[in-house]
mmCIF file of C-alpha atoms in Angstrom:
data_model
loop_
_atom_site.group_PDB
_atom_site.id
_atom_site.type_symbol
_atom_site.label_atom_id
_atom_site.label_comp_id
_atom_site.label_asym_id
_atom_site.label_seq_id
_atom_site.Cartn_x
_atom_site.Cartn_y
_atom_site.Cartn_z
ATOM 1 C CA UNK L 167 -10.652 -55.651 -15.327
ATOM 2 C CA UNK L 168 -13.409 -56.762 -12.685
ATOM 3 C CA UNK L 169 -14.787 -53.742 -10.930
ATOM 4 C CA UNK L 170 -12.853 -54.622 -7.243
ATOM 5 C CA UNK L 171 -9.666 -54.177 -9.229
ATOM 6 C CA UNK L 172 -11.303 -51.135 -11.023
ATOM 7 C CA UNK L 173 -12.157 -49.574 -7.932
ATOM 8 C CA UNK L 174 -8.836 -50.032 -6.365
ATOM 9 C CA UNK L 175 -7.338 -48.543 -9.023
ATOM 10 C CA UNK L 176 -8.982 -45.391 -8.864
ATOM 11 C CA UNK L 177 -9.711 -45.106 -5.124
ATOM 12 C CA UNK L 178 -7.081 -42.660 -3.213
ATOM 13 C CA UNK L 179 -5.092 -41.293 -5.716
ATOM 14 C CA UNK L 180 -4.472 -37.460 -5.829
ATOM 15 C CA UNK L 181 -4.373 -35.962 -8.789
ATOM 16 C CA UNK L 182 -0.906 -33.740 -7.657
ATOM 17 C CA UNK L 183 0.528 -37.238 -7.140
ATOM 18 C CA UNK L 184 2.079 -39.455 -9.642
ATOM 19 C CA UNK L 185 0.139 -42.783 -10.742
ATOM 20 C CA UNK L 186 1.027 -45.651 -8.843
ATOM 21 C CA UNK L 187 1.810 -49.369 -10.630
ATOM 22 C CA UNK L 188 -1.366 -49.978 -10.208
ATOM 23 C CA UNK L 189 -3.853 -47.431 -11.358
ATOM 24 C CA UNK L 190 -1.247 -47.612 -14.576
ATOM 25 C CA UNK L 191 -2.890 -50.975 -15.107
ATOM 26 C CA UNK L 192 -6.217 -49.108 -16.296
ATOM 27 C CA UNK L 193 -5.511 -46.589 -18.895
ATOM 28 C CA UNK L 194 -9.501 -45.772 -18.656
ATOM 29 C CA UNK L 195 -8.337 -44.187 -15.470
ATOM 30 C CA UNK L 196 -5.154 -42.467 -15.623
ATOM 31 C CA UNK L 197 -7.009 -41.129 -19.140
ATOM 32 C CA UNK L 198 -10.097 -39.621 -16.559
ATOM 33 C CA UNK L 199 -7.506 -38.342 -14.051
ATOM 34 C CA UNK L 200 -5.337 -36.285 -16.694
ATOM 35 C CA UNK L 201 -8.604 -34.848 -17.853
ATOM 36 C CA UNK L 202 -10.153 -33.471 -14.348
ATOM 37 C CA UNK L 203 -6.212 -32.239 -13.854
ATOM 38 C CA UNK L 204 -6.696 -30.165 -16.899
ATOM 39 C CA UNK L 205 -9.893 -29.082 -15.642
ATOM 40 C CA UNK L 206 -9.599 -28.075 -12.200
ATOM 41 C CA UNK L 207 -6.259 -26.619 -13.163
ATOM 42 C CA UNK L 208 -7.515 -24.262 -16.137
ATOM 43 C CA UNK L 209 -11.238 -23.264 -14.213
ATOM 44 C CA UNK L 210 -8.928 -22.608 -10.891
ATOM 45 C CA UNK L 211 -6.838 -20.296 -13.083
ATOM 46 C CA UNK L 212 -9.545 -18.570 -14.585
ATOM 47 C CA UNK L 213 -10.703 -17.959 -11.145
ATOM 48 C CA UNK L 214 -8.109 -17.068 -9.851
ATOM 49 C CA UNK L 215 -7.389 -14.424 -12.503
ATOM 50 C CA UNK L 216 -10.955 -13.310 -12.353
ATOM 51 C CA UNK L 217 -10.705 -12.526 -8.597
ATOM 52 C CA UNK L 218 -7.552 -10.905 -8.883
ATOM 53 C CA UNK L 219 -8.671 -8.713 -11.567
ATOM 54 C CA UNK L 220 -12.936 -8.139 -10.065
ATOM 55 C CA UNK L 221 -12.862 -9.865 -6.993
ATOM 56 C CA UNK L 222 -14.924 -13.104 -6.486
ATOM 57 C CA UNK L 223 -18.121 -11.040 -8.112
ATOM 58 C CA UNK L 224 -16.027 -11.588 -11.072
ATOM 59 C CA UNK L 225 -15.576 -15.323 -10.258
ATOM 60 C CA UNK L 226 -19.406 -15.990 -10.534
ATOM 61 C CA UNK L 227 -19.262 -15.395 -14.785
ATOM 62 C CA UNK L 228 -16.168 -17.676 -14.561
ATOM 63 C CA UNK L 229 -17.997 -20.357 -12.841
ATOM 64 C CA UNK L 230 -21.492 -19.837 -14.482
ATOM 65 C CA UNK L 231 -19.990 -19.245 -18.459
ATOM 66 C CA UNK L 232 -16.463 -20.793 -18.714
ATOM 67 C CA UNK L 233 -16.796 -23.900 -16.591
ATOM 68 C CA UNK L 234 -19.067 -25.431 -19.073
ATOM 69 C CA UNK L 235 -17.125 -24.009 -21.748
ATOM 70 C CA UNK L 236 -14.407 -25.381 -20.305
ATOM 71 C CA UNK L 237 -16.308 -28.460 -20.240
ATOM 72 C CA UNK L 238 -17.456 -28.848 -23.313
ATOM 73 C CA UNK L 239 -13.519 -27.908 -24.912
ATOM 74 C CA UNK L 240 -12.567 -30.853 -23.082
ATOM 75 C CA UNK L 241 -15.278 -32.840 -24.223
ATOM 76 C CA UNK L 242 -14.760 -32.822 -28.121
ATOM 77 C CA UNK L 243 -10.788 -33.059 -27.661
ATOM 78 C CA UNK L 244 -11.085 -36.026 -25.809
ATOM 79 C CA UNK L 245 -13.996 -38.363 -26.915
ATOM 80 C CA UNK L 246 -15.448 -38.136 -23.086
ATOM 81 C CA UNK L 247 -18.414 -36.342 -22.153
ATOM 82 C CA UNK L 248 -16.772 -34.076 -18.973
ATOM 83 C CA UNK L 249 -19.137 -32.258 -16.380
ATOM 84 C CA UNK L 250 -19.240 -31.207 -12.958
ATOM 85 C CA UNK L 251 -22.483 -31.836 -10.494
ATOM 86 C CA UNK L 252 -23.005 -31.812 -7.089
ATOM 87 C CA UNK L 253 -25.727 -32.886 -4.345
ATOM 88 C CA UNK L 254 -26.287 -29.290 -3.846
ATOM 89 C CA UNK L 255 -26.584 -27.820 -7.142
ATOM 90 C CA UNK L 256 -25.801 -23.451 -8.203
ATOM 91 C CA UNK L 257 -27.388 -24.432 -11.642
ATOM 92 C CA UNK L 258 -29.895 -27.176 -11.643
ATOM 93 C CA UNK L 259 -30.793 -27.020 -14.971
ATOM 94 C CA UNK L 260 -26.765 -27.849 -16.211
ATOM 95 C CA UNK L 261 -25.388 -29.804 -13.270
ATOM 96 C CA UNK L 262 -27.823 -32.219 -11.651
ATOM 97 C CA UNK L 263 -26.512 -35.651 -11.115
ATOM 98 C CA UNK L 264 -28.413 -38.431 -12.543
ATOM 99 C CA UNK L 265 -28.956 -41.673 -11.031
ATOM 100 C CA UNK L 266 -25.337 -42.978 -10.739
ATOM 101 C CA UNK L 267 -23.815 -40.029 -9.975
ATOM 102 C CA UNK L 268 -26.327 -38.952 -7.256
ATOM 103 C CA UNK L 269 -25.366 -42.651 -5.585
ATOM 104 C CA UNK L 270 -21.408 -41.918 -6.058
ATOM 105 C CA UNK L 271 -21.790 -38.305 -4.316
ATOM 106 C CA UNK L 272 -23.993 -40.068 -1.435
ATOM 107 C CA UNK L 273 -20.869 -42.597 -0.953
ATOM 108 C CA UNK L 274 -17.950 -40.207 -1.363
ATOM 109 C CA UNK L 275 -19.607 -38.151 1.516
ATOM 110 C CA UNK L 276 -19.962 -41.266 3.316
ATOM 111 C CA UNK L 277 -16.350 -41.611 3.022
ATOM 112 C CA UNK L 278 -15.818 -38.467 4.319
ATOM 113 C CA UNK L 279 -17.792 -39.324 7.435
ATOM 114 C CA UNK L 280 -15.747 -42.723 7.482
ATOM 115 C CA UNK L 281 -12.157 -39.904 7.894
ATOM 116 C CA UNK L 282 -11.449 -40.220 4.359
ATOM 117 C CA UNK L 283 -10.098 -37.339 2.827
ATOM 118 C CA UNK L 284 -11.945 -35.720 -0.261
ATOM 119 C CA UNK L 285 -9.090 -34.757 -2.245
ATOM 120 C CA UNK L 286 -8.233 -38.690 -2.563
ATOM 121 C CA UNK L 287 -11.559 -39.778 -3.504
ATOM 122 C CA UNK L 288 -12.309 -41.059 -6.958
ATOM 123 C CA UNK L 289 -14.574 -44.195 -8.065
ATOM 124 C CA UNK L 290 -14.822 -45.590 -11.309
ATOM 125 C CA UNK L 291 -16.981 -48.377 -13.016
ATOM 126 C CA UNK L 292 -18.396 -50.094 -15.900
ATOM 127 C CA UNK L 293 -21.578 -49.559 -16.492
ATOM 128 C CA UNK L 294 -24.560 -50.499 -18.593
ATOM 129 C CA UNK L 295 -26.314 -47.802 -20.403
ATOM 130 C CA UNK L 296 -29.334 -48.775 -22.601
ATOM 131 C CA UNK L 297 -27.496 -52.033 -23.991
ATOM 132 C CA UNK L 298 -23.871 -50.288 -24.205
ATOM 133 C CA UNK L 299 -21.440 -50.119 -21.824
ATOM 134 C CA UNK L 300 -19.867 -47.435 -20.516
ATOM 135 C CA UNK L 301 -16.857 -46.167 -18.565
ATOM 136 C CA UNK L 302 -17.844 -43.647 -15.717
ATOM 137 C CA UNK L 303 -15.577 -41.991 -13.603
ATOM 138 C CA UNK L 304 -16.070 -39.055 -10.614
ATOM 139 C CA UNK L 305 -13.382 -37.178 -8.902
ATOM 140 C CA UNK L 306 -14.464 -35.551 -5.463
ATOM 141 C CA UNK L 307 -14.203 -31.524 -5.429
ATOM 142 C CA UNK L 308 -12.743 -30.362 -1.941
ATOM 143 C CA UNK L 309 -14.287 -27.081 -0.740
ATOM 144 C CA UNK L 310 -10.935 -24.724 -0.869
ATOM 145 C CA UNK L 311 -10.562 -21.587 0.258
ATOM 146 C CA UNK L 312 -10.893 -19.942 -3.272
ATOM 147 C CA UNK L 313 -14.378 -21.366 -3.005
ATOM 148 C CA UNK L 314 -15.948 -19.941 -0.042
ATOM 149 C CA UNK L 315 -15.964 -16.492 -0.977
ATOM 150 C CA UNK L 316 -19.179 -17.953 -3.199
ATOM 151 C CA UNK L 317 -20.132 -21.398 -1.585
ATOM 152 C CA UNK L 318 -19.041 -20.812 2.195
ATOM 153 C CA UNK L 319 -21.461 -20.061 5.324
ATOM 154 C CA UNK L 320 -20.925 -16.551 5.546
ATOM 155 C CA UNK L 321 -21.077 -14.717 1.924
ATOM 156 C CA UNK L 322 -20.727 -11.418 1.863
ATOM 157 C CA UNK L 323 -24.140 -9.728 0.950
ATOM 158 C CA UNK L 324 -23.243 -8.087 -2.355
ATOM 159 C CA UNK L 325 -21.891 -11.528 -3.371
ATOM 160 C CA UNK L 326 -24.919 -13.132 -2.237
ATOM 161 C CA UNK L 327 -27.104 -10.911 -4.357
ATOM 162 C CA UNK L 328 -25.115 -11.269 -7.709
ATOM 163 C CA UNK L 329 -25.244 -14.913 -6.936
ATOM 164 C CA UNK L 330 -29.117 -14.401 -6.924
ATOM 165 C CA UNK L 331 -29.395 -12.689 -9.659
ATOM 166 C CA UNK L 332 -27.053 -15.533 -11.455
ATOM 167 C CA UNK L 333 -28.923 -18.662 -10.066
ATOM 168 C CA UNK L 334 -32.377 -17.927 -8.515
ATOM 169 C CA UNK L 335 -32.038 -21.751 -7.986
ATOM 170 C CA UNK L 336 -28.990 -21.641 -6.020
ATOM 171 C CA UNK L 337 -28.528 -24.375 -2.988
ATOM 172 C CA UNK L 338 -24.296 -24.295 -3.029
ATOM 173 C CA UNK L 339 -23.906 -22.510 -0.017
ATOM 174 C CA UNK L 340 -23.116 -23.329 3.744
ATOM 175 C CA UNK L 341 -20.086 -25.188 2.681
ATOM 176 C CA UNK L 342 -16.869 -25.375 5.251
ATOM 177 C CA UNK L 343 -13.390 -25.839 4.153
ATOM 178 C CA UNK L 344 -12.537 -29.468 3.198
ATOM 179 C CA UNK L 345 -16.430 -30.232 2.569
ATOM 180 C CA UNK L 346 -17.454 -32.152 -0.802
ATOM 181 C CA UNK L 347 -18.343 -29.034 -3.089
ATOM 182 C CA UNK L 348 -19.296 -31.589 -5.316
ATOM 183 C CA UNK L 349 -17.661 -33.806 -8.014
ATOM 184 C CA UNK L 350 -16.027 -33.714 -11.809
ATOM 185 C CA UNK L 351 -18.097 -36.424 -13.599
ATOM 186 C CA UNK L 352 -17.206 -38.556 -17.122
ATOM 187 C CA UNK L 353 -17.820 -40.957 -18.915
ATOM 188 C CA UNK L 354 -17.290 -42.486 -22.627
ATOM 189 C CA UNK L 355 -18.664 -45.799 -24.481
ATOM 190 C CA UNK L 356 -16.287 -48.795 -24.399
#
């Protein structure tokens, strides 16, 4: 598949939304999109049940420990290596994008600028890495509401500090509702 028809196989879909004829045409990509739906759905549990039980104090472990647990699960049942990064990074040292994902953040939020809606974008491509290729896909991350408690413009101070205390690195915060958070990131050899 060339990468136009790549691209508009992956661009716009939801992930609530069922597959259309033809994003079924690359299985690469309906592969990627099943595995950030089992992602964001098990870390927003976890969250969520984390909240409910500590409040979002409780969330930070969830995000700093079982994310990349999460991740890494994911990783060895599925033969892709499955992340999360952003352009403004809680944990520097796991998360930051490298080269290709730093350039697909910089376009997603110039979608966003362009009225495009965040929970739509995806972009996928084939790449060359060191003489093999590989698939890479990113999904956008919408800021939600579940998020700002941690990432929003006004955190709550004893929030803030356990945040601190978690990542003395920490530049996720000042996000608004609907903003790019960031994005899940994979890839796998062809």
């Amino acid at each position: 598949m060339n990468r136009i028809a790549l691209l508009a196989a992956v661009s716009g879909i939801a992930l609530s939304a069922s597959l259309p004829a033809r994003a079924a045409e690359d299985p690469n990509a309906a592969a990627a999109k099943g595995i950030v739906k089992e992602f964001a759905t098990s870390l927003k549990g976890e969250l969520q049940a984390a909240i409910k039980e500590g409040g979002p104090i409780s969330a930070i472990a969830v995000c700093k420990d079982r994310a990349p647990a999460i991740a890494k699960q994911l990783s060895e049942k599925s033969g892709w290596e499955v992340g999360r990064t952003s352009l403004k990074l809680r944990n520097p040292e796991l998360n930051a994008p490298d080269g290709w994902e730093k350039q697909v953040l910089v376009k997603f939020e110039e979608r966003k600028t362009a009225g495009e809606d965040p929970e739509t974008m995806a972009y996928a491509e084939v790449v060359d890495a060191g003489g093999t290729k590989q698939y890479r896909f990113m999904k956008a991350v919408p800021t939600g509401d579940l998020c700002l408690a941690c990432h929003g413009d006004s955190i709550n101070p004893d929030i803030a500090a356990a945040l601190d205390k978690a990542y003395p690195n920490d530049q996720a915060r000042g996000f608004r509702l609907g903003d790019i958070r960031g994005a899940f990131t994979l890839s796998k050899p062809l």
